[in-house]
Amino acid sequence: MTAEHTPGAGAARRGGTGIQVDGLGKTFKVGAGKSVTALEDAHLHTEQGSFLALLGPSGCGKSTILRVLAGLEEPTTGRALVDGRTPAELRRDSELGIAFQDHALLPWRSVVKNIALPFEVAGRSVDKEYVAELIALVGLTGFENAKPAQLSGGMRRRLHIARAMLHDPGILVLDEPTAGVDVELRRQLWELVTGLNEQGVTVVLTTHYLEEAEQLCDRIAIINHGELIANKPTRELIDMAREKIVRVSVDKDLPG
Ligand code: ADP
Ligand code: MG
């Protein structure tokens, strides 16, 4: 196996300036003159190689940030840059790998053919050796010819990640990669994504589990109702949360 065939190796080679989100806002028109503000004036800066969690309850705007970063949604205000490049430039340069739950796997295609799909669509030749490396990386060796319906839910999640890594991108964007999976599968996914980050891949994921953000990420951004209410190194944020818990309990212990 050459270095070129190690998934994630490309990220370390390239370097970059990280994620830069400035004044990002997104309003969706929902008909009859009504609109929904999914995101308001969000600012977020991280370094290349970082591991960022966007943490918050359902509907708070997490996926919207990722969709803007991935170039799937135009912002209403502000901008998002990764490595100083716009989402459109990143996609053109194949620097971005995205794994969103609603990006379907094709049911009639095998594991190998689902992974190779983005290159086939783009008319690029597929390096079979690299695809085999990806399959090994996500623990699907032996399932090369299986169809998605023959895989467990956790295996399908890993297949999504393998496909997102086909370009050997420097940045991996994952929307709720572990939502609804059991503890063991979550641990496997954590190992997989942590390994890629250790190779130098910048990872941004959304989650509503504080524990997941704490275990994996070096930085946590908390979003509530479309507003970014914190963006700190994990340690700092957890310490703050702890202080807050202590303060609340002290208040309770001091009746007037
Ligand atoms: P999260 O990922 O945190 O659950 P989202 O970013 O998906 O939240 O959504 C934030 C808000 O924007 C929600 O109120 C959601 O209903 C709304 N929203 C998201 N996408 C659209 C869309 N395409 N059209 C209309 N409203 C949307
Ligand atoms: Mg979401």
Coordinates of C-alpha atoms and ligand atoms in Angstrom, one line a residue:
M1 CA 0.0 0.0 0.0
T2 CA 1.5 3.4 -0.9
A3 CA 0.9 6.6 1.0
E4 CA -1.2 7.8 -1.9
H5 CA -3.6 4.9 -1.2
T6 CA -4.1 5.7 2.5
P7 CA -7.5 7.4 2.9
G8 CA -7.0 10.7 4.6
A9 CA -3.3 11.0 3.6
G10 CA -4.1 13.7 1.1
A11 CA -5.4 16.1 3.8
A12 CA -2.1 16.3 5.6
R13 CA -0.2 16.9 2.4
R14 CA -2.3 19.9 1.4
G15 CA -2.7 21.9 4.6
G16 CA -5.1 24.8 4.7
T17 CA -6.6 27.6 6.7
G18 CA -9.6 25.9 8.2
I19 CA -13.2 27.0 8.4
Q20 CA -14.3 30.6 8.4
V21 CA -18.0 31.4 8.8
D22 CA -18.8 35.1 8.9
G23 CA -22.2 36.6 9.6
L24 CA -23.9 33.6 8.1
G25 CA -27.7 33.7 7.9
K26 CA -30.3 31.6 6.1
T27 CA -34.0 32.3 5.7
F28 CA -36.2 29.9 3.9
K29 CA -39.4 31.1 2.1
V30 CA -42.2 28.8 3.0
G31 CA -44.9 30.2 0.9
A32 CA -47.8 32.7 1.3
G33 CA -45.3 35.5 2.3
K34 CA -44.0 33.4 5.2
S35 CA -40.4 32.6 6.0
V36 CA -38.4 30.5 8.5
T37 CA -35.1 31.9 9.8
A38 CA -32.9 28.8 10.1
L39 CA -29.7 30.7 11.0
E40 CA -28.8 34.2 12.1
D41 CA -25.5 36.0 12.0
A42 CA -23.4 32.9 12.8
H43 CA -19.6 33.4 13.1
L44 CA -17.3 30.4 13.4
H45 CA -13.6 30.0 12.9
T46 CA -11.6 26.8 13.2
E47 CA -8.2 25.6 12.1
Q48 CA -7.2 23.1 9.5
G49 CA -7.1 19.6 10.9
S50 CA -9.6 20.5 13.7
F51 CA -12.5 18.4 14.7
L52 CA -15.6 20.5 15.2
A53 CA -19.0 19.6 16.6
L54 CA -22.1 21.6 15.9
L55 CA -24.2 20.7 18.9
G56 CA -27.9 21.6 19.4
P57 CA -31.4 20.4 19.5
S58 CA -33.4 19.3 16.5
G59 CA -34.4 22.2 14.2
C60 CA -31.8 24.6 15.6
G61 CA -30.0 25.1 12.3
K62 CA -27.1 22.5 12.4
S63 CA -27.8 20.9 9.0
T64 CA -28.3 24.3 7.5
I65 CA -24.7 25.3 8.4
L66 CA -23.4 22.1 6.9
R67 CA -25.5 22.5 3.8
V68 CA -24.1 25.9 3.2
L69 CA -20.6 24.7 3.9
A70 CA -21.2 21.9 1.3
G71 CA -22.5 24.4 -1.2
L72 CA -25.9 22.8 -1.2
E73 CA -27.6 25.9 0.0
E74 CA -26.9 29.6 -0.7
P75 CA -26.6 31.8 2.4
T76 CA -29.1 34.7 2.7
T77 CA -26.4 36.8 4.5
G78 CA -22.7 36.4 5.2
R79 CA -20.4 33.7 3.8
A80 CA -18.7 30.4 4.6
L81 CA -15.1 29.7 3.5
V82 CA -13.0 26.6 4.0
D83 CA -9.3 26.9 3.3
G84 CA -10.1 30.4 2.0
R85 CA -12.3 28.9 -0.7
T86 CA -16.0 29.0 -1.4
P87 CA -18.1 25.8 -1.2
A88 CA -18.3 25.9 -5.0
E89 CA -14.5 26.0 -5.4
L90 CA -14.1 23.3 -2.8
R91 CA -16.4 21.0 -4.6
R92 CA -14.7 21.6 -7.9
D93 CA -11.3 20.9 -6.3
S94 CA -12.8 17.7 -4.7
E95 CA -11.6 19.0 -1.3
L96 CA -14.9 18.3 0.4
G97 CA -16.4 14.9 1.4
I98 CA -20.0 15.0 2.5
A99 CA -22.0 12.3 4.2
F100 CA -25.6 13.4 4.7
Q101 CA -28.3 10.9 5.7
D102 CA -30.6 12.0 3.0
H103 CA -28.0 11.3 0.3
A104 CA -29.3 8.0 -0.8
L105 CA -27.3 4.9 -1.5
L106 CA -28.4 3.3 -4.7
P107 CA -30.2 0.0 -3.7
W108 CA -29.4 -1.9 -6.9
R109 CA -25.6 -1.1 -6.7
S110 CA -23.1 -3.1 -4.7
V111 CA -20.9 -1.6 -1.9
V112 CA -18.0 -1.1 -4.4
K113 CA -20.3 0.5 -7.0
N114 CA -21.9 2.8 -4.5
I115 CA -18.5 4.1 -3.4
A116 CA -17.4 4.6 -6.9
L117 CA -20.5 6.3 -8.0
P118 CA -19.3 10.0 -7.7
F119 CA -16.4 9.3 -9.9
E120 CA -18.5 7.4 -12.4
V121 CA -20.9 10.3 -12.6
A122 CA -17.9 12.7 -13.1
G123 CA -16.5 10.5 -15.8
R124 CA -13.3 9.8 -13.8
S125 CA -11.6 6.5 -13.6
V126 CA -11.8 4.7 -10.3
D127 CA -8.7 3.4 -8.5
K128 CA -9.8 0.0 -7.4
E129 CA -6.9 -0.4 -5.0
Y130 CA -8.0 2.8 -3.2
V131 CA -11.6 1.7 -3.1
A132 CA -10.4 -1.5 -1.5
E133 CA -8.5 0.6 1.1
L134 CA -11.7 2.6 1.8
I135 CA -13.7 -0.6 2.3
A136 CA -11.1 -2.0 4.7
L137 CA -11.0 1.4 6.5
V138 CA -14.7 1.3 7.2
G139 CA -14.7 -2.4 8.0
L140 CA -16.7 -3.6 5.1
T141 CA -14.2 -6.1 3.7
G142 CA -16.0 -9.2 2.5
F143 CA -19.1 -7.1 1.7
E144 CA -17.8 -5.6 -1.5
N145 CA -20.6 -7.1 -3.6
A146 CA -23.4 -6.7 -1.1
K147 CA -26.3 -4.4 -1.8
P148 CA -27.3 -1.7 0.8
A149 CA -30.4 -3.7 1.8
Q150 CA -28.1 -6.6 2.9
L151 CA -26.2 -4.3 5.3
S152 CA -27.1 -3.3 8.8
G153 CA -27.9 0.4 9.5
G154 CA -24.4 0.9 11.0
M155 CA -22.8 -0.6 7.9
R156 CA -24.7 1.7 5.7
R157 CA -23.5 4.7 7.8
R158 CA -19.9 3.5 7.3
L159 CA -20.6 3.1 3.5
H160 CA -21.7 6.7 3.4
I161 CA -18.4 7.7 5.0
A162 CA -16.4 5.6 2.6
R163 CA -18.2 7.2 -0.3
A164 CA -17.5 10.7 1.1
M165 CA -13.8 9.8 1.3
L166 CA -13.6 8.7 -2.4
H167 CA -11.8 11.9 -3.4
D168 CA -9.5 11.7 -0.4
P169 CA -10.8 15.1 0.7
G170 CA -9.2 17.4 3.2
I171 CA -12.5 18.2 4.9
L172 CA -15.2 15.7 5.9
V173 CA -18.7 17.0 6.7
L174 CA -21.0 14.6 8.5
D175 CA -24.6 15.3 9.3
E176 CA -25.6 13.3 12.5
P177 CA -23.4 10.3 11.6
T178 CA -24.5 8.4 14.7
A179 CA -28.1 9.4 15.1
G180 CA -30.2 6.3 16.0
V181 CA -27.3 3.8 16.1
D182 CA -26.5 1.6 19.1
V183 CA -23.7 2.2 21.5
E184 CA -21.3 -0.4 19.9
L185 CA -21.8 1.0 16.4
R186 CA -21.4 4.5 17.7
R187 CA -18.1 3.5 19.1
Q188 CA -17.0 2.1 15.8
L189 CA -18.0 5.2 13.9
W190 CA -16.2 7.3 16.5
E191 CA -13.0 5.3 15.9
L192 CA -13.3 5.6 12.2
V193 CA -13.8 9.4 12.2
T194 CA -11.2 10.0 14.8
G195 CA -8.7 8.0 12.8
L196 CA -9.4 10.2 9.7
N197 CA -9.0 13.3 11.8
E198 CA -5.6 12.0 13.1
Q199 CA -4.5 11.6 9.5
G200 CA -5.1 15.4 9.1
V201 CA -8.7 15.5 7.8
T202 CA -10.7 18.4 9.1
V203 CA -14.0 17.0 10.4
V204 CA -17.2 18.9 11.0
L205 CA -20.1 16.9 12.4
T206 CA -23.5 17.7 13.8
T207 CA -24.8 15.9 16.9
H208 CA -27.3 16.4 19.6
Y209 CA -25.3 14.3 22.1
L210 CA -23.0 16.4 24.3
E211 CA -21.1 13.2 25.2
E212 CA -20.3 12.6 21.5
A213 CA -19.1 16.2 21.0
E214 CA -17.0 16.0 24.2
Q215 CA -15.4 12.6 23.3
L216 CA -14.6 13.4 19.7
C217 CA -14.2 17.0 19.0
D218 CA -11.6 19.6 19.9
R219 CA -14.1 22.4 19.4
I220 CA -17.8 22.6 20.1
A221 CA -20.2 25.2 18.6
I222 CA -23.6 25.3 20.4
I223 CA -26.5 26.4 18.3
N224 CA -30.0 27.3 19.6
H225 CA -32.9 28.6 17.5
G226 CA -30.5 29.5 14.6
E227 CA -28.2 31.4 16.9
L228 CA -24.6 30.4 17.6
I229 CA -24.5 30.8 21.4
A230 CA -21.0 29.3 22.1
N231 CA -18.0 28.3 20.1
K232 CA -15.1 27.1 22.2
P233 CA -12.4 24.5 22.6
T234 CA -14.1 21.4 24.1
R235 CA -12.2 21.5 27.4
E236 CA -13.2 25.2 28.0
L237 CA -16.8 24.6 27.2
I238 CA -17.1 21.5 29.4
D239 CA -15.5 23.4 32.3
M240 CA -17.9 26.2 31.8
A241 CA -20.8 23.8 31.8
R242 CA -19.5 22.2 35.0
E243 CA -19.2 25.5 36.7
K244 CA -22.7 26.3 35.8
I245 CA -24.0 23.1 37.2
V246 CA -22.1 23.7 40.5
R247 CA -23.5 27.2 40.7
V248 CA -27.1 26.0 40.2
S249 CA -26.7 23.4 42.9
V250 CA -25.2 26.0 45.3
D251 CA -28.2 28.3 44.6
K252 CA -30.5 25.5 45.5
D253 CA -28.7 24.7 48.7
L254 CA -29.0 28.3 50.0
P255 CA -32.7 28.8 50.8
G256 CA -33.6 32.4 51.7
Ligands
ADP1 P1 -31.2 20.8 12.5 O1 -30.3 20.2 11.6 O2 -30.5 21.5 13.7 O3 -32.2 19.9 13.0 P2 -32.1 22.4 10.3 O4 -30.8 23.2 9.9 O5 -32.4 21.3 9.4 O6 -32.0 22.0 11.8 O7 -33.3 23.4 10.2 C1 -33.4 24.6 10.9 C2 -34.7 25.3 10.6 O8 -34.9 25.6 9.3 C3 -35.9 24.4 11.0 O9 -36.9 25.2 11.5 C4 -36.3 23.8 9.7 O10 -37.7 23.5 9.7 C5 -36.0 24.9 8.7 N1 -35.6 24.5 7.4 C6 -34.5 23.8 7.0 N2 -34.5 23.5 5.7 C7 -35.6 24.1 5.2 C8 -36.1 24.2 3.9 N3 -35.5 23.7 2.8 N4 -37.3 24.9 3.7 C9 -37.9 25.4 4.8 N5 -37.5 25.4 6.1 C10 -36.3 24.7 6.3
MG2 MG -30.2 18.2 10.9

